[in-house]
């Protein structure tokens, strides 16, 4: 299955690669998940933030480099890249399984990621055409629940989002993915800076920063530590073939180590900035930060309703979330599409739309799992929770662990040093962290998730 590499696309520059990878990393995870996870870790938000940042450095950064290394060395889609590198290093072709888990896991995530993104498109549209007007927490809750109870409405916005995603992928690596990121990411950053300043002006930024960074060590609980670790994983798009696929279009000259520092730093910085803007408004309007997954859609609209220029702010905010989600969702579709295109030589556009169709269908089932099919439960979870649970708590950590073992222990120093051209000390530091810290860290998260928190559900 070794692929011909001569006709493969390459990002137009190192910065283009940095941009697309930041685009993949910064998504619903940084905005929606980060704010509600932080908000939910009562009294220990600072611990959550510090653990998250430590994990970005200690687990995320080394794995990011390892995944890019495999993609670039294998010069192919995740399945073939694993196969090519396994053959080159004299390892079993069973390692290709890791690529399979990645490309299918990414599609699984995409099915519900697109549904949640659809909620954001819905709220964006509402803000744009009439403004989200909710005077009380009850009204905000009812507005959200009304949307969730309507399968047609959910499916409609999910469909729009899937079309946006497949449309970019169909246009190719440079013409589609790179161009989309080059347009959306600078806009995203601009809107974010604007909203943070605006949020600081009308909200309560000092309270937000105190909330996010006050370290109460007595509040350290295993759950918060593990949440911070898991979040670092999700927010850097690790373990799902996305980074591997993007790495496969990277030229040989780019220094993987330096590039990854930029990516990890930008991902964490944008996440923190979003958190600061969101909590500044939350506190400024006397609202409750621990609202759970509804923080963005139930708490923030209250602030939008009461603040000066709230409608414009809300429209821009949801546009920002859409850009963030869109640049991530394309990285979830790309691994499978690149595999099918390269393996069978089918035209990319056909493959993109053809792959989007079953993912869309699964997404429609996810929309129904909130209402008409809510009775249908697997291990006491609806389909949405089940897919999220399976992908983010099982598949991501396990394949991250496998990547660390593969690059740290199996690939061999010659290949690894040839790809990661760092100075001796920096290289040893990275390599040892990858071989020891990452596997131990992930194993701890995994055991906790599996055994302590949920039992074997
Ligand atoms: N990093 C994305 C986010 O934070 O929303 C989610 C994601 C994208 C996860 C791509 C995994 C992936 F392969």
Short mmCIF file of C-alpha atoms and ligand atoms in Angstrom, two decimals:
data_model
loop_
_atom_site.label_atom_id
_atom_site.label_comp_id
_atom_site.label_asym_id
_atom_site.label_seq_id
_atom_site.Cartn_x
_atom_site.Cartn_y
_atom_site.Cartn_z
CA UNK A 1 0.00 0.00 0.00
CA UNK A 2 3.04 2.22 -0.19
CA UNK A 3 1.90 5.40 -1.86
CA UNK A 4 3.46 7.43 -4.56
CA UNK A 5 4.45 10.71 -3.01
CA UNK A 6 5.45 12.69 -6.06
CA UNK A 7 2.02 14.21 -6.75
CA UNK A 8 1.16 15.10 -3.17
CA UNK A 9 0.34 18.63 -2.24
CA UNK A 10 2.55 20.59 0.14
CA UNK A 11 1.55 23.60 2.24
CA UNK A 12 2.74 26.75 0.57
CA UNK A 13 4.96 27.74 3.52
CA UNK A 14 5.90 26.87 7.08
CA UNK A 15 3.54 29.59 8.29
CA UNK A 16 0.71 28.08 6.31
CA UNK A 17 1.27 24.82 8.16
CA UNK A 18 1.36 26.61 11.52
CA UNK A 19 -1.87 28.37 10.61
CA UNK A 20 -3.80 25.25 9.54
CA UNK A 21 -2.66 23.32 12.58
CA UNK A 22 -3.67 26.14 14.91
CA UNK A 23 -6.95 26.14 13.00
CA UNK A 24 -7.42 22.46 13.79
CA UNK A 25 -6.46 22.91 17.43
CA UNK A 26 -8.54 25.99 18.21
CA UNK A 27 -12.16 24.94 18.08
CA UNK A 28 -15.22 24.17 20.15
CA UNK A 29 -12.80 22.59 22.60
CA UNK A 30 -11.09 25.89 23.41
CA UNK A 31 -14.23 27.96 23.57
CA UNK A 32 -17.18 25.80 24.52
CA UNK A 33 -15.48 22.98 26.43
CA UNK A 34 -12.74 25.05 28.07
CA UNK A 35 -15.12 27.61 29.53
CA UNK A 36 -17.56 25.09 30.93
CA UNK A 37 -14.91 22.71 32.24
CA UNK A 38 -13.13 25.61 33.94
CA UNK A 39 -16.42 27.00 35.19
CA UNK A 40 -17.44 23.61 36.52
CA UNK A 41 -14.28 22.98 38.52
CA UNK A 42 -15.55 25.07 41.45
CA UNK A 43 -12.89 26.60 43.58
CA UNK A 44 -10.13 24.96 41.58
CA UNK A 45 -10.27 26.72 38.23
CA UNK A 46 -6.67 27.86 38.69
CA UNK A 47 -5.65 24.25 39.23
CA UNK A 48 -7.51 23.21 36.10
CA UNK A 49 -5.84 25.97 34.07
CA UNK A 50 -2.37 25.22 35.41
CA UNK A 51 -2.77 21.48 34.83
CA UNK A 52 -4.08 22.16 31.35
CA UNK A 53 -1.09 24.37 30.55
CA UNK A 54 1.36 21.90 32.08
CA UNK A 55 -0.19 19.11 30.01
CA UNK A 56 -0.04 21.15 26.83
CA UNK A 57 3.72 21.41 27.44
CA UNK A 58 4.40 17.93 28.85
CA UNK A 59 2.01 15.75 26.88
CA UNK A 60 0.55 17.83 24.06
CA UNK A 61 3.72 19.33 22.63
CA UNK A 62 5.73 16.06 22.52
CA UNK A 63 2.81 14.18 20.95
CA UNK A 64 2.16 16.93 18.45
CA UNK A 65 5.75 16.60 17.28
CA UNK A 66 5.50 12.80 17.18
CA UNK A 67 2.33 12.83 15.07
CA UNK A 68 3.74 15.34 12.61
CA UNK A 69 6.91 13.26 12.41
CA UNK A 70 4.93 10.15 11.40
CA UNK A 71 2.87 12.05 8.83
CA UNK A 72 5.85 13.73 7.22
CA UNK A 73 8.02 10.62 7.23
CA UNK A 74 5.24 8.43 5.86
CA UNK A 75 4.31 11.16 3.36
CA UNK A 76 0.80 9.83 3.11
CA UNK A 77 -2.63 9.56 4.75
CA UNK A 78 -2.58 8.27 8.38
CA UNK A 79 -3.10 4.60 7.46
CA UNK A 80 -0.42 4.52 4.76
CA UNK A 81 1.92 6.78 6.76
CA UNK A 82 1.83 4.28 9.62
CA UNK A 83 2.37 1.44 7.18
CA UNK A 84 5.22 3.18 5.34
CA UNK A 85 7.06 4.12 8.53
CA UNK A 86 6.48 0.68 10.08
CA UNK A 87 8.00 -0.97 7.03
CA UNK A 88 10.91 1.44 6.89
CA UNK A 89 11.71 0.77 10.55
CA UNK A 90 11.17 -2.99 10.35
CA UNK A 91 8.06 -3.00 12.54
CA UNK A 92 4.87 -4.99 12.14
CA UNK A 93 2.29 -3.67 9.69
CA UNK A 94 -0.25 -4.06 12.50
CA UNK A 95 0.80 -0.58 13.52
CA UNK A 96 -1.37 0.62 10.63
CA UNK A 97 -4.27 -0.07 12.99
CA UNK A 98 -3.37 3.19 14.67
CA UNK A 99 -4.08 4.98 11.40
CA UNK A 100 -7.43 3.20 11.09
CA UNK A 101 -8.46 4.20 14.59
CA UNK A 102 -7.51 7.77 13.71
CA UNK A 103 -9.41 8.10 10.46
CA UNK A 104 -12.60 6.47 11.79
CA UNK A 105 -12.37 8.14 15.21
CA UNK A 106 -12.11 11.52 13.51
CA UNK A 107 -15.31 10.85 11.54
CA UNK A 108 -17.05 9.80 14.72
CA UNK A 109 -16.06 13.03 16.43
CA UNK A 110 -17.11 14.98 13.34
CA UNK A 111 -20.65 13.56 13.50
CA UNK A 112 -21.39 15.18 16.87
CA UNK A 113 -18.94 18.07 16.48
CA UNK A 114 -20.97 19.19 13.49
CA UNK A 115 -24.19 19.02 15.51
CA UNK A 116 -22.77 21.20 18.31
CA UNK A 117 -21.35 23.56 15.68
CA UNK A 118 -24.87 23.66 14.23
CA UNK A 119 -26.13 25.06 17.58
CA UNK A 120 -23.60 27.86 17.18
CA UNK A 121 -24.73 28.57 13.61
CA UNK A 122 -28.34 28.68 14.87
CA UNK A 123 -27.45 31.20 17.59
CA UNK A 124 -25.36 33.19 15.12
CA UNK A 125 -28.32 33.40 12.74
CA UNK A 126 -30.69 34.40 15.51
CA UNK A 127 -28.31 37.12 16.73
CA UNK A 128 -27.90 38.41 13.20
CA UNK A 129 -31.55 38.60 12.20
CA UNK A 130 -33.33 39.45 15.42
CA UNK A 131 -30.91 39.37 18.34
CA UNK A 132 -31.02 36.76 21.09
CA UNK A 133 -33.34 38.41 23.59
CA UNK A 134 -33.49 36.59 26.90
CA UNK A 135 -34.28 38.61 29.98
CA UNK A 136 -34.04 35.94 32.67
CA UNK A 137 -32.10 32.70 33.22
CA UNK A 138 -35.38 30.80 32.77
CA UNK A 139 -35.97 32.37 29.36
CA UNK A 140 -32.41 31.53 28.32
CA UNK A 141 -32.91 27.95 29.44
CA UNK A 142 -36.22 27.65 27.63
CA UNK A 143 -34.72 29.09 24.45
CA UNK A 144 -31.95 26.50 24.53
CA UNK A 145 -34.31 23.65 25.36
CA UNK A 146 -36.70 24.66 22.59
CA UNK A 147 -33.88 24.33 20.10
CA UNK A 148 -32.78 20.98 21.52
CA UNK A 149 -36.32 19.60 21.35
CA UNK A 150 -36.63 20.29 17.63
CA UNK A 151 -34.90 17.60 15.53
CA UNK A 152 -35.61 19.39 12.26
CA UNK A 153 -34.04 22.62 13.43
CA UNK A 154 -30.98 20.81 14.82
CA UNK A 155 -30.60 18.75 11.64
CA UNK A 156 -30.99 21.80 9.43
CA UNK A 157 -28.05 23.66 11.00
CA UNK A 158 -26.02 20.47 11.23
CA UNK A 159 -26.60 19.99 7.48
CA UNK A 160 -25.42 23.53 6.75
CA UNK A 161 -22.29 22.95 8.81
CA UNK A 162 -21.49 19.63 7.10
CA UNK A 163 -21.85 21.32 3.71
CA UNK A 164 -19.42 24.03 4.82
CA UNK A 165 -16.96 21.38 5.99
CA UNK A 166 -17.14 19.10 2.95
CA UNK A 167 -17.08 22.11 0.63
CA UNK A 168 -13.65 23.14 1.90
CA UNK A 169 -12.23 19.60 1.80
CA UNK A 170 -13.52 19.08 -1.75
CA UNK A 171 -11.42 22.04 -2.91
CA UNK A 172 -8.17 20.38 -1.93
CA UNK A 173 -5.31 20.82 0.48
CA UNK A 174 -3.95 24.18 -0.60
CA UNK A 175 -7.00 25.55 -2.44
CA UNK A 176 -9.40 24.39 0.26
CA UNK A 177 -7.90 23.80 3.70
CA UNK A 178 -5.07 26.32 3.48
CA UNK A 179 -7.14 29.08 1.89
CA UNK A 180 -10.00 28.62 4.36
CA UNK A 181 -7.61 28.88 7.30
CA UNK A 182 -5.81 31.87 5.81
CA UNK A 183 -9.10 33.73 5.64
CA UNK A 184 -10.75 32.55 8.85
CA UNK A 185 -7.93 32.47 11.38
CA UNK A 186 -6.81 36.09 11.10
CA UNK A 187 -10.48 37.12 11.29
CA UNK A 188 -10.98 34.87 14.29
CA UNK A 189 -8.03 36.44 16.04
CA UNK A 190 -9.17 39.95 15.21
CA UNK A 191 -12.68 39.30 16.52
CA UNK A 192 -11.25 37.67 19.62
CA UNK A 193 -9.05 40.66 20.46
CA UNK A 194 -11.97 43.00 19.84
CA UNK A 195 -14.33 40.96 22.00
CA UNK A 196 -11.78 40.60 24.80
CA UNK A 197 -11.29 44.38 24.93
CA UNK A 198 -15.03 44.97 24.71
CA UNK A 199 -15.66 42.27 27.30
CA UNK A 200 -13.09 43.88 29.59
CA UNK A 201 -14.74 47.25 29.17
CA UNK A 202 -18.34 46.27 29.87
CA UNK A 203 -17.59 43.22 32.02
CA UNK A 204 -15.39 42.46 34.97
CA UNK A 205 -11.99 41.37 33.69
CA UNK A 206 -10.16 41.48 37.06
CA UNK A 207 -12.76 39.08 38.47
CA UNK A 208 -12.37 36.85 35.41
CA UNK A 209 -8.59 36.71 35.80
CA UNK A 210 -8.84 36.13 39.54
CA UNK A 211 -11.28 33.34 38.85
CA UNK A 212 -9.08 31.72 36.21
CA UNK A 213 -5.74 32.02 37.92
CA UNK A 214 -6.29 31.90 41.65
CA UNK A 215 -4.58 28.76 42.82
CA UNK A 216 -6.28 27.26 45.82
CA UNK A 217 -4.16 24.24 46.49
CA UNK A 218 -6.66 22.83 48.96
CA UNK A 219 -9.03 22.57 46.04
CA UNK A 220 -6.80 20.17 44.12
CA UNK A 221 -8.90 17.15 43.35
CA UNK A 222 -8.04 14.23 41.10
CA UNK A 223 -11.02 14.97 38.86
CA UNK A 224 -9.86 18.49 38.10
CA UNK A 225 -6.32 17.34 37.35
CA UNK A 226 -7.58 14.66 35.00
CA UNK A 227 -10.00 17.05 33.31
CA UNK A 228 -7.13 19.44 32.63
CA UNK A 229 -5.11 16.63 31.11
CA UNK A 230 -7.95 15.33 28.95
CA UNK A 231 -8.71 18.80 27.75
CA UNK A 232 -5.11 19.41 26.63
CA UNK A 233 -5.52 16.31 24.49
CA UNK A 234 -8.78 17.29 22.85
CA UNK A 235 -7.84 20.90 22.33
CA UNK A 236 -4.63 19.99 20.49
CA UNK A 237 -6.49 17.57 18.16
CA UNK A 238 -4.27 14.69 19.25
CA UNK A 239 -4.65 10.99 18.59
CA UNK A 240 -7.15 11.23 15.72
CA UNK A 241 -4.99 11.29 12.62
CA UNK A 242 -5.76 14.97 11.97
CA UNK A 243 -2.31 16.23 12.87
CA UNK A 244 -0.71 13.26 11.12
CA UNK A 245 -2.64 14.06 7.94
CA UNK A 246 -1.65 17.74 8.09
CA UNK A 247 1.96 16.76 8.84
CA UNK A 248 2.06 14.65 5.71
CA UNK A 249 1.79 17.81 3.59
CA UNK A 250 4.72 19.46 5.38
CA UNK A 251 7.95 20.05 3.47
CA UNK A 252 11.19 18.42 4.60
CA UNK A 253 12.92 21.67 5.57
CA UNK A 254 10.54 22.87 8.26
CA UNK A 255 11.78 22.39 11.81
CA UNK A 256 9.06 20.35 13.54
CA UNK A 257 10.14 21.26 17.08
CA UNK A 258 10.12 25.04 16.64
CA UNK A 259 6.90 24.94 14.66
CA UNK A 260 5.09 22.92 17.31
CA UNK A 261 6.05 25.39 20.03
CA UNK A 262 4.19 28.06 18.07
CA UNK A 263 1.18 25.85 17.56
CA UNK A 264 0.86 24.76 21.19
CA UNK A 265 1.46 28.29 22.51
CA UNK A 266 -1.07 29.86 20.15
CA UNK A 267 -3.68 27.18 20.92
CA UNK A 268 -3.37 27.68 24.67
CA UNK A 269 -3.22 31.48 24.38
CA UNK A 270 -6.37 31.69 22.25
CA UNK A 271 -8.16 29.34 24.65
CA UNK A 272 -7.22 31.49 27.65
CA UNK A 273 -8.20 34.68 25.86
CA UNK A 274 -11.63 33.22 25.03
CA UNK A 275 -12.00 32.14 28.64
CA UNK A 276 -11.08 35.64 29.86
CA UNK A 277 -13.63 37.28 27.53
CA UNK A 278 -16.39 34.83 28.49
CA UNK A 279 -15.82 35.01 32.25
CA UNK A 280 -15.42 38.78 32.18
CA UNK A 281 -18.98 39.04 30.84
CA UNK A 282 -20.24 36.30 33.14
CA UNK A 283 -19.01 38.12 36.24
CA UNK A 284 -19.72 41.59 34.90
CA UNK A 285 -23.41 40.67 34.69
CA UNK A 286 -23.53 38.78 37.96
CA UNK A 287 -24.05 35.42 36.30
CA UNK A 288 -23.08 31.93 37.38
CA UNK A 289 -19.90 30.51 35.75
CA UNK A 290 -20.65 26.91 36.68
CA UNK A 291 -23.52 26.48 34.24
CA UNK A 292 -22.07 23.36 32.59
CA UNK A 293 -22.22 22.76 28.84
CA UNK A 294 -24.85 25.49 28.50
CA UNK A 295 -22.50 28.27 29.66
CA UNK A 296 -22.07 29.69 26.18
CA UNK A 297 -25.65 29.22 25.03
CA UNK A 298 -27.56 29.90 28.23
CA UNK A 299 -25.42 32.20 30.35
CA UNK A 300 -23.78 34.40 27.73
CA UNK A 301 -27.02 35.33 25.91
CA UNK A 302 -28.19 36.90 29.17
CA UNK A 303 -25.13 39.12 29.19
CA UNK A 304 -25.63 39.85 25.47
CA UNK A 305 -29.21 40.94 26.14
CA UNK A 306 -28.23 43.41 28.82
CA UNK A 307 -24.90 44.79 27.63
CA UNK A 308 -24.41 47.83 25.39
CA UNK A 309 -24.01 46.73 21.76
CA UNK A 310 -24.99 43.23 22.84
CA UNK A 311 -26.46 42.19 19.53
CA UNK A 312 -23.34 43.07 17.54
CA UNK A 313 -21.22 41.45 20.22
CA UNK A 314 -23.33 38.28 20.13
CA UNK A 315 -23.21 38.08 16.33
CA UNK A 316 -19.44 38.51 16.32
CA UNK A 317 -19.01 36.04 19.16
CA UNK A 318 -20.94 33.27 17.41
CA UNK A 319 -19.15 34.05 14.16
CA UNK A 320 -15.88 33.53 16.02
CA UNK A 321 -17.10 30.20 17.36
CA UNK A 322 -18.17 29.13 13.86
CA UNK A 323 -14.77 30.01 12.38
CA UNK A 324 -13.05 28.11 15.18
CA UNK A 325 -15.30 25.07 14.73
CA UNK A 326 -15.10 25.12 10.94
CA UNK A 327 -11.30 25.17 10.78
CA UNK A 328 -11.33 22.19 13.20
CA UNK A 329 -14.06 20.19 11.49
CA UNK A 330 -12.18 20.21 8.18
CA UNK A 331 -9.24 18.61 9.95
CA UNK A 332 -11.59 15.85 11.14
CA UNK A 333 -12.76 15.05 7.62
CA UNK A 334 -9.36 15.29 5.92
CA UNK A 335 -7.72 12.10 7.32
CA UNK A 336 -10.40 9.76 5.92
CA UNK A 337 -10.72 11.67 2.64
CA UNK A 338 -6.97 11.61 2.07
CA UNK A 339 -6.94 7.86 2.72
CA UNK A 340 -9.76 7.11 0.26
CA UNK A 341 -8.36 9.46 -2.38
CA UNK A 342 -4.86 8.07 -2.21
CA UNK A 343 -5.79 4.45 -1.77
CA UNK A 344 -8.25 4.21 -4.64
CA UNK A 345 -7.30 7.17 -6.78
CA UNK A 346 -10.84 8.59 -6.67
CA UNK A 347 -11.38 12.31 -7.22
CA UNK A 348 -11.15 14.28 -3.99
CA UNK A 349 -14.41 16.16 -4.52
CA UNK A 350 -16.37 12.92 -4.88
CA UNK A 351 -14.71 11.44 -1.85
CA UNK A 352 -15.32 14.54 0.25
CA UNK A 353 -19.07 14.61 -0.44
CA UNK A 354 -19.35 10.82 -0.35
CA UNK A 355 -17.70 10.67 3.09
CA UNK A 356 -19.70 13.60 4.40
CA UNK A 357 -22.96 11.77 3.65
CA UNK A 358 -22.71 8.90 6.19
CA UNK A 359 -21.18 11.26 8.76
CA UNK A 360 -24.12 13.60 8.20
CA UNK A 361 -26.55 10.71 8.67
CA UNK A 362 -24.92 9.75 11.94
CA UNK A 363 -25.16 13.41 12.93
CA UNK A 364 -28.90 13.40 12.19
CA UNK A 365 -29.20 10.44 14.56
CA UNK A 366 -27.29 12.54 17.12
CA UNK A 367 -29.83 15.36 16.63
CA UNK A 368 -32.63 12.87 17.30
CA UNK A 369 -30.86 11.55 20.38
CA UNK A 370 -31.74 14.82 22.19
CA UNK A 371 -35.45 14.49 21.57
CA UNK A 372 -37.40 11.81 19.66
CA UNK A 373 -34.81 9.09 20.31
CA UNK A 374 -33.78 10.16 23.80
CA UNK A 375 -35.21 6.94 25.20
CA UNK A 376 -32.74 4.95 23.16
CA UNK A 377 -29.72 4.54 25.43
CA UNK A 378 -26.42 2.66 25.27
CA UNK A 379 -24.84 2.11 28.69
CA UNK A 380 -27.25 4.70 30.02
CA UNK A 381 -26.08 7.35 27.59
CA UNK A 382 -27.77 8.86 24.57
CA UNK A 383 -26.02 8.58 21.22
CA UNK A 384 -24.38 12.01 21.56
CA UNK A 385 -22.85 11.22 24.94
CA UNK A 386 -21.89 7.76 23.78
CA UNK A 387 -19.95 8.97 20.73
CA UNK A 388 -18.29 11.78 22.68
CA UNK A 389 -17.41 9.38 25.48
CA UNK A 390 -16.02 6.70 23.18
CA UNK A 391 -13.94 9.03 21.04
CA UNK A 392 -12.60 11.51 23.57
CA UNK A 393 -12.21 9.26 26.58
CA UNK A 394 -11.15 5.99 24.98
CA UNK A 395 -9.91 6.37 21.42
CA UNK A 396 -7.97 9.62 21.82
CA UNK A 397 -5.95 8.67 24.89
CA UNK A 398 -5.32 5.14 23.66
CA UNK A 399 -4.09 6.17 20.27
CA UNK A 400 -2.02 8.97 21.86
CA UNK A 401 -0.43 6.35 24.05
CA UNK A 402 0.27 4.17 21.02
CA UNK A 403 1.84 7.11 19.15
CA UNK A 404 4.15 7.79 22.12
CA UNK A 405 5.21 4.13 22.26
CA UNK A 406 5.62 3.88 18.51
CA UNK A 407 7.79 6.98 18.07
CA UNK A 408 9.49 6.72 21.47
CA UNK A 409 10.33 3.04 21.45
CA UNK A 410 9.74 1.47 18.04
CA UNK A 411 10.65 3.79 15.20
CA UNK A 412 14.34 3.90 15.98
CA UNK A 413 16.64 6.82 16.65
CA UNK A 414 17.88 7.18 13.07
CA UNK A 415 14.46 8.03 11.67
CA UNK A 416 13.49 10.11 14.66
CA UNK A 417 16.64 12.24 14.68
CA UNK A 418 16.43 12.63 10.94
CA UNK A 419 12.96 14.18 11.27
CA UNK A 420 13.33 16.10 14.54
CA UNK A 421 16.38 18.18 13.92
CA UNK A 422 16.80 19.78 17.32
CA UNK A 423 20.00 20.51 19.21
CA UNK A 424 21.21 17.56 21.28
CA UNK A 425 19.86 18.73 24.64
CA UNK A 426 16.48 19.82 23.37
CA UNK A 427 16.16 16.57 21.45
CA UNK A 428 16.97 14.41 24.48
CA UNK A 429 14.53 16.34 26.59
CA UNK A 430 11.72 15.87 24.06
CA UNK A 431 12.56 12.22 23.43
CA UNK A 432 12.68 11.30 27.10
CA UNK A 433 9.45 13.10 27.86
CA UNK A 434 7.83 11.24 24.95
CA UNK A 435 9.16 7.88 26.12
CA UNK A 436 8.39 8.20 29.81
CA UNK A 437 6.24 11.15 30.85
CA UNK A 438 3.65 10.90 28.06
CA UNK A 439 2.87 7.17 28.43
CA UNK A 440 2.69 7.40 32.22
CA UNK A 441 0.55 10.56 32.07
CA UNK A 442 -1.91 9.11 29.57
CA UNK A 443 -2.13 5.82 31.42
CA UNK A 444 -3.08 7.72 34.57
CA UNK A 445 -5.80 9.67 32.77
CA UNK A 446 -7.08 6.55 31.17
CA UNK A 447 -7.19 4.49 34.32
CA UNK A 448 -8.91 7.28 36.16
CA UNK A 449 -11.52 7.77 33.46
CA UNK A 450 -12.12 4.08 33.10
CA UNK A 451 -12.04 2.83 36.62
CA UNK A 452 -12.50 5.63 39.12
CA UNK A 453 -14.83 8.11 37.54
CA UNK A 454 -17.36 6.07 35.62
CA UNK A 455 -16.71 2.49 36.44
CA UNK A 456 -16.65 0.45 33.25
CA UNK A 457 -19.47 2.34 31.58
N1 LIG B 1 -9.10 20.55 18.68
C1 LIG B 1 -10.48 20.67 18.34
C2 LIG B 1 -11.16 21.56 19.35
O1 LIG B 1 -10.55 21.93 20.36
O2 LIG B 1 -12.33 21.87 19.17
C3 LIG B 1 -11.19 19.35 18.26
C4 LIG B 1 -10.50 18.30 17.45
C5 LIG B 1 -10.16 18.55 16.12
C6 LIG B 1 -10.19 17.10 18.03
C7 LIG B 1 -9.49 17.57 15.37
C8 LIG B 1 -9.55 16.11 17.32
C9 LIG B 1 -9.19 16.35 16.00
F1 LIG B 1 -8.58 15.42 15.34
#
